[in-house]
mmCIF file of C-alpha atoms in Angstrom:
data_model
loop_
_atom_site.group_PDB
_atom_site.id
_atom_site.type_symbol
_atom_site.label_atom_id
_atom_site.label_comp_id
_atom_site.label_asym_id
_atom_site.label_seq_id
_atom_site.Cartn_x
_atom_site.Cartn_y
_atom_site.Cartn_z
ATOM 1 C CA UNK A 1116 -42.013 32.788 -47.074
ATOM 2 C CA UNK A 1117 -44.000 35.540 -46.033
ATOM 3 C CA UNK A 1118 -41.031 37.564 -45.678
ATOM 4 C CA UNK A 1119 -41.260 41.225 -43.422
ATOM 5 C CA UNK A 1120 -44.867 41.874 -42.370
ATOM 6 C CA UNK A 1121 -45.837 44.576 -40.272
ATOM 7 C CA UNK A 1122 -49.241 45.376 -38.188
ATOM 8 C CA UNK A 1123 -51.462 47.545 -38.174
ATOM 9 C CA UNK A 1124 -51.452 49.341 -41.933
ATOM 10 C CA UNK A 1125 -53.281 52.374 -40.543
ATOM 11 C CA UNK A 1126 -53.765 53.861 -37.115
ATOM 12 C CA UNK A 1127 -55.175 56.898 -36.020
ATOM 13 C CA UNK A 1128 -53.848 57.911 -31.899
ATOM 14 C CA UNK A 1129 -54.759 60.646 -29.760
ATOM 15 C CA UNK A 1130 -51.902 62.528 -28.254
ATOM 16 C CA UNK A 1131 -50.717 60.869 -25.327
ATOM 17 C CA UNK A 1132 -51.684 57.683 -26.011
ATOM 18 C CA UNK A 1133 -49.262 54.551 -26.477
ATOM 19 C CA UNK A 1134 -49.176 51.817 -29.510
ATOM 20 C CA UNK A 1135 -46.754 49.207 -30.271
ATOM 21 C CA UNK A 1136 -45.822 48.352 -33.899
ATOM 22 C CA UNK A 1137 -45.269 44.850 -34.700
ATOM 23 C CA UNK A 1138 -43.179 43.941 -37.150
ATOM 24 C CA UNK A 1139 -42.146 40.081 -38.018
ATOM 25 C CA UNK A 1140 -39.737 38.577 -40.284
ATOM 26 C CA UNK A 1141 -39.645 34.596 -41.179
ATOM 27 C CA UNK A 1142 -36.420 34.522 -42.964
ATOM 28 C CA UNK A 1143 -34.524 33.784 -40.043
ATOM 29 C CA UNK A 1144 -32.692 37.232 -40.680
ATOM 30 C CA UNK A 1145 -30.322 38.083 -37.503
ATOM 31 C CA UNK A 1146 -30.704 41.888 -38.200
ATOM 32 C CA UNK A 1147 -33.453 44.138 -37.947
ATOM 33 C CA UNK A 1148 -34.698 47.357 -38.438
ATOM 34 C CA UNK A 1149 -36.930 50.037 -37.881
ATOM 35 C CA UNK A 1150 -37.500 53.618 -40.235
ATOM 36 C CA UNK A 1151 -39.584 56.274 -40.729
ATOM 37 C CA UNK A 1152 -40.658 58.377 -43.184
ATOM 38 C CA UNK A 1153 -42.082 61.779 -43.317
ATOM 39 C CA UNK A 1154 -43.619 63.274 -46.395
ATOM 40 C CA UNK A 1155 -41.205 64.167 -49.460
ATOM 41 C CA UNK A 1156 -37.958 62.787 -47.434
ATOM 42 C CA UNK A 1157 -36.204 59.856 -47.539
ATOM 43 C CA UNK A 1158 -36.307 57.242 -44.743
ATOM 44 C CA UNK A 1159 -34.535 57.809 -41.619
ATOM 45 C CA UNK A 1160 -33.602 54.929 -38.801
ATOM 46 C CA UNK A 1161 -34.996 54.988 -35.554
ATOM 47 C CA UNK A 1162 -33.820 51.666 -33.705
ATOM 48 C CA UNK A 1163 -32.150 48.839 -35.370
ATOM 49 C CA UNK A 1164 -31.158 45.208 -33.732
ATOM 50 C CA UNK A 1165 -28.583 42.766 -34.208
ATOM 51 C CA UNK A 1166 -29.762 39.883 -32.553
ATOM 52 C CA UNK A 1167 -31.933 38.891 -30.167
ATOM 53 C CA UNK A 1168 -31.446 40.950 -26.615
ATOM 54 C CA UNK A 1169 -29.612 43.170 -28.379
ATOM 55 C CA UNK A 1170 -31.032 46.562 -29.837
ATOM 56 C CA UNK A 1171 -29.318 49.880 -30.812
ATOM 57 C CA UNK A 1172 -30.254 53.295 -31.152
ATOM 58 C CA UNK A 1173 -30.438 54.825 -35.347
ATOM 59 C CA UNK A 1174 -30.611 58.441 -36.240
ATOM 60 C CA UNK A 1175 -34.289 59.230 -34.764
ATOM 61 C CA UNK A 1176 -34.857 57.279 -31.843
ATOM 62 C CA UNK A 1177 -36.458 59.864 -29.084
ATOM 63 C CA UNK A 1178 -39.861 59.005 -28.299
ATOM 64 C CA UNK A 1179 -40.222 55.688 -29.075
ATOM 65 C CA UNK A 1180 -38.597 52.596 -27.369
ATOM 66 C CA UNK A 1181 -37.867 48.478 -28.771
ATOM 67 C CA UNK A 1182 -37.608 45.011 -27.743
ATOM 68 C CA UNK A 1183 -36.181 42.149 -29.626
ATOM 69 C CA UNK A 1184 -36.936 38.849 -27.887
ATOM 70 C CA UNK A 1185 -36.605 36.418 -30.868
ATOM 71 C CA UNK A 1186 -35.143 36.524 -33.748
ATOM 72 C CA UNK A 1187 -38.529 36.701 -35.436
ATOM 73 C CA UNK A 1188 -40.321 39.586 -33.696
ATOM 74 C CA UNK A 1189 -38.780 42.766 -33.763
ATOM 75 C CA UNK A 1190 -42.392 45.714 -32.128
ATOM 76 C CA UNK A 1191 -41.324 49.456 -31.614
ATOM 77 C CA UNK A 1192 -43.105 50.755 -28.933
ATOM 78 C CA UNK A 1193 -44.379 55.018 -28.717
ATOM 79 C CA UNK A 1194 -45.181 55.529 -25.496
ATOM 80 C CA UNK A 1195 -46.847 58.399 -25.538
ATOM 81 C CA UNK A 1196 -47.391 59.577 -29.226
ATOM 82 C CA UNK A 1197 -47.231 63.265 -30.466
ATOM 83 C CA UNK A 1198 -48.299 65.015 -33.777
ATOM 84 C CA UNK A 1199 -44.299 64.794 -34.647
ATOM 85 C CA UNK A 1200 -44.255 60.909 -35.010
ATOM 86 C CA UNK A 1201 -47.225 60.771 -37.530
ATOM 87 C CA UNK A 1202 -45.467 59.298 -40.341
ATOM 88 C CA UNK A 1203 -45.585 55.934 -41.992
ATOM 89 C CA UNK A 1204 -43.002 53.359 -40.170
ATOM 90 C CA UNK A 1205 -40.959 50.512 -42.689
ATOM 91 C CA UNK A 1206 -39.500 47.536 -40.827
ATOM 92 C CA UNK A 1207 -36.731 45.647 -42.634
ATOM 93 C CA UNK A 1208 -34.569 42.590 -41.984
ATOM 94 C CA UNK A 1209 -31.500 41.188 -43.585
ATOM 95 C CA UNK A 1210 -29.333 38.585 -43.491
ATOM 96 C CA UNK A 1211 -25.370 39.216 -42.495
ATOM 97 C CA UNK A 1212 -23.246 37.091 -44.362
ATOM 98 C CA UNK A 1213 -19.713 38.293 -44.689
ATOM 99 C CA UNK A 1214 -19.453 41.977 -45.798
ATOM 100 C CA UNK A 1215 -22.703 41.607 -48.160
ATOM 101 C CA UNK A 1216 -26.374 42.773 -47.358
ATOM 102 C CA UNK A 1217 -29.607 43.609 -48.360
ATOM 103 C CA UNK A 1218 -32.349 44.851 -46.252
ATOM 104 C CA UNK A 1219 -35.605 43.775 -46.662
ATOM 105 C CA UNK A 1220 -38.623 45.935 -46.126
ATOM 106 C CA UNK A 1221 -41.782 45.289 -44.743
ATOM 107 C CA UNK A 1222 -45.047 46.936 -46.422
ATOM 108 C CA UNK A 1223 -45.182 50.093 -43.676
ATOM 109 C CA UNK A 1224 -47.494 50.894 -41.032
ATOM 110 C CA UNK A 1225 -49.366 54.429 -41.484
ATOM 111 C CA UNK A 1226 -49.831 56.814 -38.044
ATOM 112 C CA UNK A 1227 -51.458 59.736 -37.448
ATOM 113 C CA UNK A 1228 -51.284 61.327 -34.544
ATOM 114 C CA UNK A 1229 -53.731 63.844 -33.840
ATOM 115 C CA UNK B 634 -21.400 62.263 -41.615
ATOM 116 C CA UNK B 635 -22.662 60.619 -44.291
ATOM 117 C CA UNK B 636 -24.983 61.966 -47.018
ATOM 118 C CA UNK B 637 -26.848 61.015 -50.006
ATOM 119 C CA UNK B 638 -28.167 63.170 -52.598
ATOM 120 C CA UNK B 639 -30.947 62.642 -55.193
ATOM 121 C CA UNK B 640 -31.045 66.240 -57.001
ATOM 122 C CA UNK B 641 -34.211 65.344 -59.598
ATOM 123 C CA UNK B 642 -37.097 65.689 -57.280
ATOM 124 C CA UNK B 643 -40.037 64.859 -59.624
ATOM 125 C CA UNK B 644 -38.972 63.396 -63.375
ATOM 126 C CA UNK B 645 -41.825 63.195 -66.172
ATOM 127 C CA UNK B 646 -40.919 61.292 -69.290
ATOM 128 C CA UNK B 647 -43.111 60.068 -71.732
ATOM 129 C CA UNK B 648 -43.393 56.151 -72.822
ATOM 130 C CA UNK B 649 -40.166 54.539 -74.051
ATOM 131 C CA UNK B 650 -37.769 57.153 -73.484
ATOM 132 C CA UNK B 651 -34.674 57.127 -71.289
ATOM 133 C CA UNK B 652 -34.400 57.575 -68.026
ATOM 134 C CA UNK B 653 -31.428 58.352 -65.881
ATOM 135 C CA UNK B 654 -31.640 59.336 -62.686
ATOM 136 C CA UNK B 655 -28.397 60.863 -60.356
ATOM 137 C CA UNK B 656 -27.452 59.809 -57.258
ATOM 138 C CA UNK B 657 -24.139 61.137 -55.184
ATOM 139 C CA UNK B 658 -22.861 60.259 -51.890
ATOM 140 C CA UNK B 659 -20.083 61.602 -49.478
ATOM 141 C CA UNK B 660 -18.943 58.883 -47.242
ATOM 142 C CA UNK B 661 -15.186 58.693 -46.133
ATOM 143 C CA UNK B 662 -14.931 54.174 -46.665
ATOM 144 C CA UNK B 663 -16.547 51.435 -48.073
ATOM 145 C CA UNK B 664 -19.686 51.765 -49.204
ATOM 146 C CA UNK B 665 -22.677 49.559 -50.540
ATOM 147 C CA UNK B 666 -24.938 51.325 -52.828
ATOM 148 C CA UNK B 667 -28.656 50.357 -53.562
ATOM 149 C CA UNK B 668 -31.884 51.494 -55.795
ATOM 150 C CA UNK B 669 -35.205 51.198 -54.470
ATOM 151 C CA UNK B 670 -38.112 51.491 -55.729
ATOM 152 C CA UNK B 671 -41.873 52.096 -53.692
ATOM 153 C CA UNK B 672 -44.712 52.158 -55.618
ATOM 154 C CA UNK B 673 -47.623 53.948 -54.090
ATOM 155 C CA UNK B 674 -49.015 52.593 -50.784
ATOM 156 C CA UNK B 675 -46.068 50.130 -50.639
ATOM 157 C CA UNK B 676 -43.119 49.238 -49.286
ATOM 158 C CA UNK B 677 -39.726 49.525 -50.607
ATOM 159 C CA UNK B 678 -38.282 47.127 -53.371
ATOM 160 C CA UNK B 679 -34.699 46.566 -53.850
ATOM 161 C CA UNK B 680 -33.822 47.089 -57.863
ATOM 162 C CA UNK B 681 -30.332 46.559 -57.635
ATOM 163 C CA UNK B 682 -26.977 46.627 -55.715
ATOM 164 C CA UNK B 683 -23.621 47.603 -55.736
ATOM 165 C CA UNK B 684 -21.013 45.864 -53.292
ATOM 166 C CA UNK B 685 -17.665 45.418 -55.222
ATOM 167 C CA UNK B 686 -16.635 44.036 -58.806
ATOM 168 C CA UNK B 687 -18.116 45.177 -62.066
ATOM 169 C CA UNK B 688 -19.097 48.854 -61.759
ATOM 170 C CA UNK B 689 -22.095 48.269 -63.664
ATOM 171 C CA UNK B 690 -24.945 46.436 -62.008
ATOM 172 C CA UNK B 691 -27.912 45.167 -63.468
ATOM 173 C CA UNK B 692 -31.552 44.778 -61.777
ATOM 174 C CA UNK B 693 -34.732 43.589 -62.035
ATOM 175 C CA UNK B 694 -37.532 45.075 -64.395
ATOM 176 C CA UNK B 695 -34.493 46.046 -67.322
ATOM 177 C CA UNK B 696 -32.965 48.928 -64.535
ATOM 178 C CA UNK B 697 -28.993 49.480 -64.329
ATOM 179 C CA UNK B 698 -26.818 51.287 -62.496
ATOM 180 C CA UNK B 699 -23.222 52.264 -62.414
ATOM 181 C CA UNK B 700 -20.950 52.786 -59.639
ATOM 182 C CA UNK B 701 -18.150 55.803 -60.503
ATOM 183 C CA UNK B 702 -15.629 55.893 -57.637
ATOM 184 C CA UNK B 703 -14.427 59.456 -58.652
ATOM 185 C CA UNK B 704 -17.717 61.413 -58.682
ATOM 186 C CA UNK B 705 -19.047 59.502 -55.637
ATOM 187 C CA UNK B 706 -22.105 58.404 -58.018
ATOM 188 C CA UNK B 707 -24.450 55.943 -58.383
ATOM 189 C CA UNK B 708 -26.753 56.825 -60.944
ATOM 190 C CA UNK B 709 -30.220 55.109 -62.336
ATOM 191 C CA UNK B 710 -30.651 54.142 -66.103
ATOM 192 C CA UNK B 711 -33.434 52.327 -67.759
ATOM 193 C CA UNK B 712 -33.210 52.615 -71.622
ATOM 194 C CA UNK B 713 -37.015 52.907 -72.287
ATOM 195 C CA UNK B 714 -39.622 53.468 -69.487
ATOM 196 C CA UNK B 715 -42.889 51.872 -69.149
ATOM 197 C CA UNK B 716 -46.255 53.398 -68.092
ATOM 198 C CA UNK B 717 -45.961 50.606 -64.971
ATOM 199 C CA UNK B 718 -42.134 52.339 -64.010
ATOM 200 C CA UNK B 719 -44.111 55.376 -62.282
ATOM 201 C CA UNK B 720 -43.153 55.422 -58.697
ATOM 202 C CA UNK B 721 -40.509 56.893 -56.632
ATOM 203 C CA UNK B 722 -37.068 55.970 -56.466
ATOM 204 C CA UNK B 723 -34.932 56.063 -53.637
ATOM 205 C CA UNK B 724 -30.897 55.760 -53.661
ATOM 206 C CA UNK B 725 -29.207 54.186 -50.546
ATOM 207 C CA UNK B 726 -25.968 54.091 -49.113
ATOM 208 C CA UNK B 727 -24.949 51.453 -46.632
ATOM 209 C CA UNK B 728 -22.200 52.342 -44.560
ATOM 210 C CA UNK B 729 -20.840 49.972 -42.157
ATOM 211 C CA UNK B 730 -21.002 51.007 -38.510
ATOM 212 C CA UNK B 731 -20.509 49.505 -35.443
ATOM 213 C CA UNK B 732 -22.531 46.230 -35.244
ATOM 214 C CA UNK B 733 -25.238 47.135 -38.277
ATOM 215 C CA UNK B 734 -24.666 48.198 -42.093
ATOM 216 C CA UNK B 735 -26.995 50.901 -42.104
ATOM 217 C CA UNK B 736 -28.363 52.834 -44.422
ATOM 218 C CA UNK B 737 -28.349 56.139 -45.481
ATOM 219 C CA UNK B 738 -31.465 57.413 -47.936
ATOM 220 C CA UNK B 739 -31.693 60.133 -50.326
ATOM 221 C CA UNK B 740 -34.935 62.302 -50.233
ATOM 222 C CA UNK B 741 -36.496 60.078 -53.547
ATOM 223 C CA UNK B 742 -36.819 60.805 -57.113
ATOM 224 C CA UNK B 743 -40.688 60.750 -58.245
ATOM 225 C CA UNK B 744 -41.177 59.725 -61.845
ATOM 226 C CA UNK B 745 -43.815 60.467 -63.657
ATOM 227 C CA UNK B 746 -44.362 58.374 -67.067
ATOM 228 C CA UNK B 747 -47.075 60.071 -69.772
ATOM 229 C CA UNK B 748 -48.780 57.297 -72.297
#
């Protein structure tokens, strides 16, 4: 198994400009997730997903938007970046099974925003 | 709300001795508690985890951790460091919510190891 993997590792984005992060799991993991994390803090959710079609908002979710189409895929979309989301972004996935779980994290994606 | 709290920001420790790092949370219910580790440029690895039974959990790479109800704590040990244990550790707290167990980081604890 691959496990989480996440594209691009580094991006660089004007302000303005739009970028979806991919993130994929092949562990056939029914919950996802996305974080962030800024420089000397811990990480903080943005958007998390329990299933397919069905996506909730985290602690940090303004300015950036999610899909969840299959259980596989789980991309957060910025839509119009700023210098406040440059940051490096963890997707993670785990797997539900009674009241026990462990989240999974991808490698991270790197984005600066200039 | 819920909070976690790592209050060694930056550790350095020279070869083979003890570590221990703190972690304390304030949640009102049931908690899971986790260690992870990142190594630079990486992504998180889980070290070990805490969901009910023995308060004293042990983890990959010789780590161990033990869950005290009373001081909300969850603190780090690893009885002699290695050169390869330099990285920065992060304490978690999943809380479960509404349709997810998320969870709830501390700021990180970097360690430093001298040869």
């Amino acid at each position: 198994n691959a496990g989480v993997t996440q594209t691009p590792k580094f991006r660089i984005l004007k302000i303005g400009q739009s970028m979806t992060l991919q993130c994929a799991q092949d562990m056939n993991h029914n919950y996802m997730y996305w974080y962030r994390q800024d420089p000397g803090m811990g990480l903080k959710l943005i958007y998390y997903s329990v299933g397919a079609g069905i996506t909730d908002k985290g602690e940090v979710p303004n300015g950036y938007n999610v899909s969840r189409s299959t259980t596989e895929d789980f991309p957060l979309r910025l839509e119009l970046a700023a210098p406040s989301q440059t940051s490096v972004y963890f997707c993670a996935s785990s797997l539900i099974d009674r009241a026990y779980e462990t989240q999974y994290f991808g490698p991270g994606t790197r984005l600066l925003v200039l | 709300a819920q909070s976690v709290s790592q209050h060694n920001h930056h550790v350095i420790l020279s070869e083979a001795a003890s570590l221990e790092l703190g972690c304390n949370y304030s949640y009102g219910g049931t908690v899971n508690l986790f260690w992870y580790v990142q190594s630079p440029g990486q992504g998180l690895q889980l070290l070990l985890k805490y969901f009910s039974g023995d308060t004293l959990v042990q983890g990959i790479k010789g780590f161990e951790a033990e869950f005290m109800r009373s001081q909300s704590s969850f603190n780090l040990r690893k009885p002699s460091v290695h050169w390869s244990d330099a990285a920065e550790y992060f304490c978690a707290v999943g809380a479960r919510q509404t349709g997810a167990n998320n969870l709830f980081f501390g700021t990180g604890t970097r360690l430093t190891v001298i040869p």
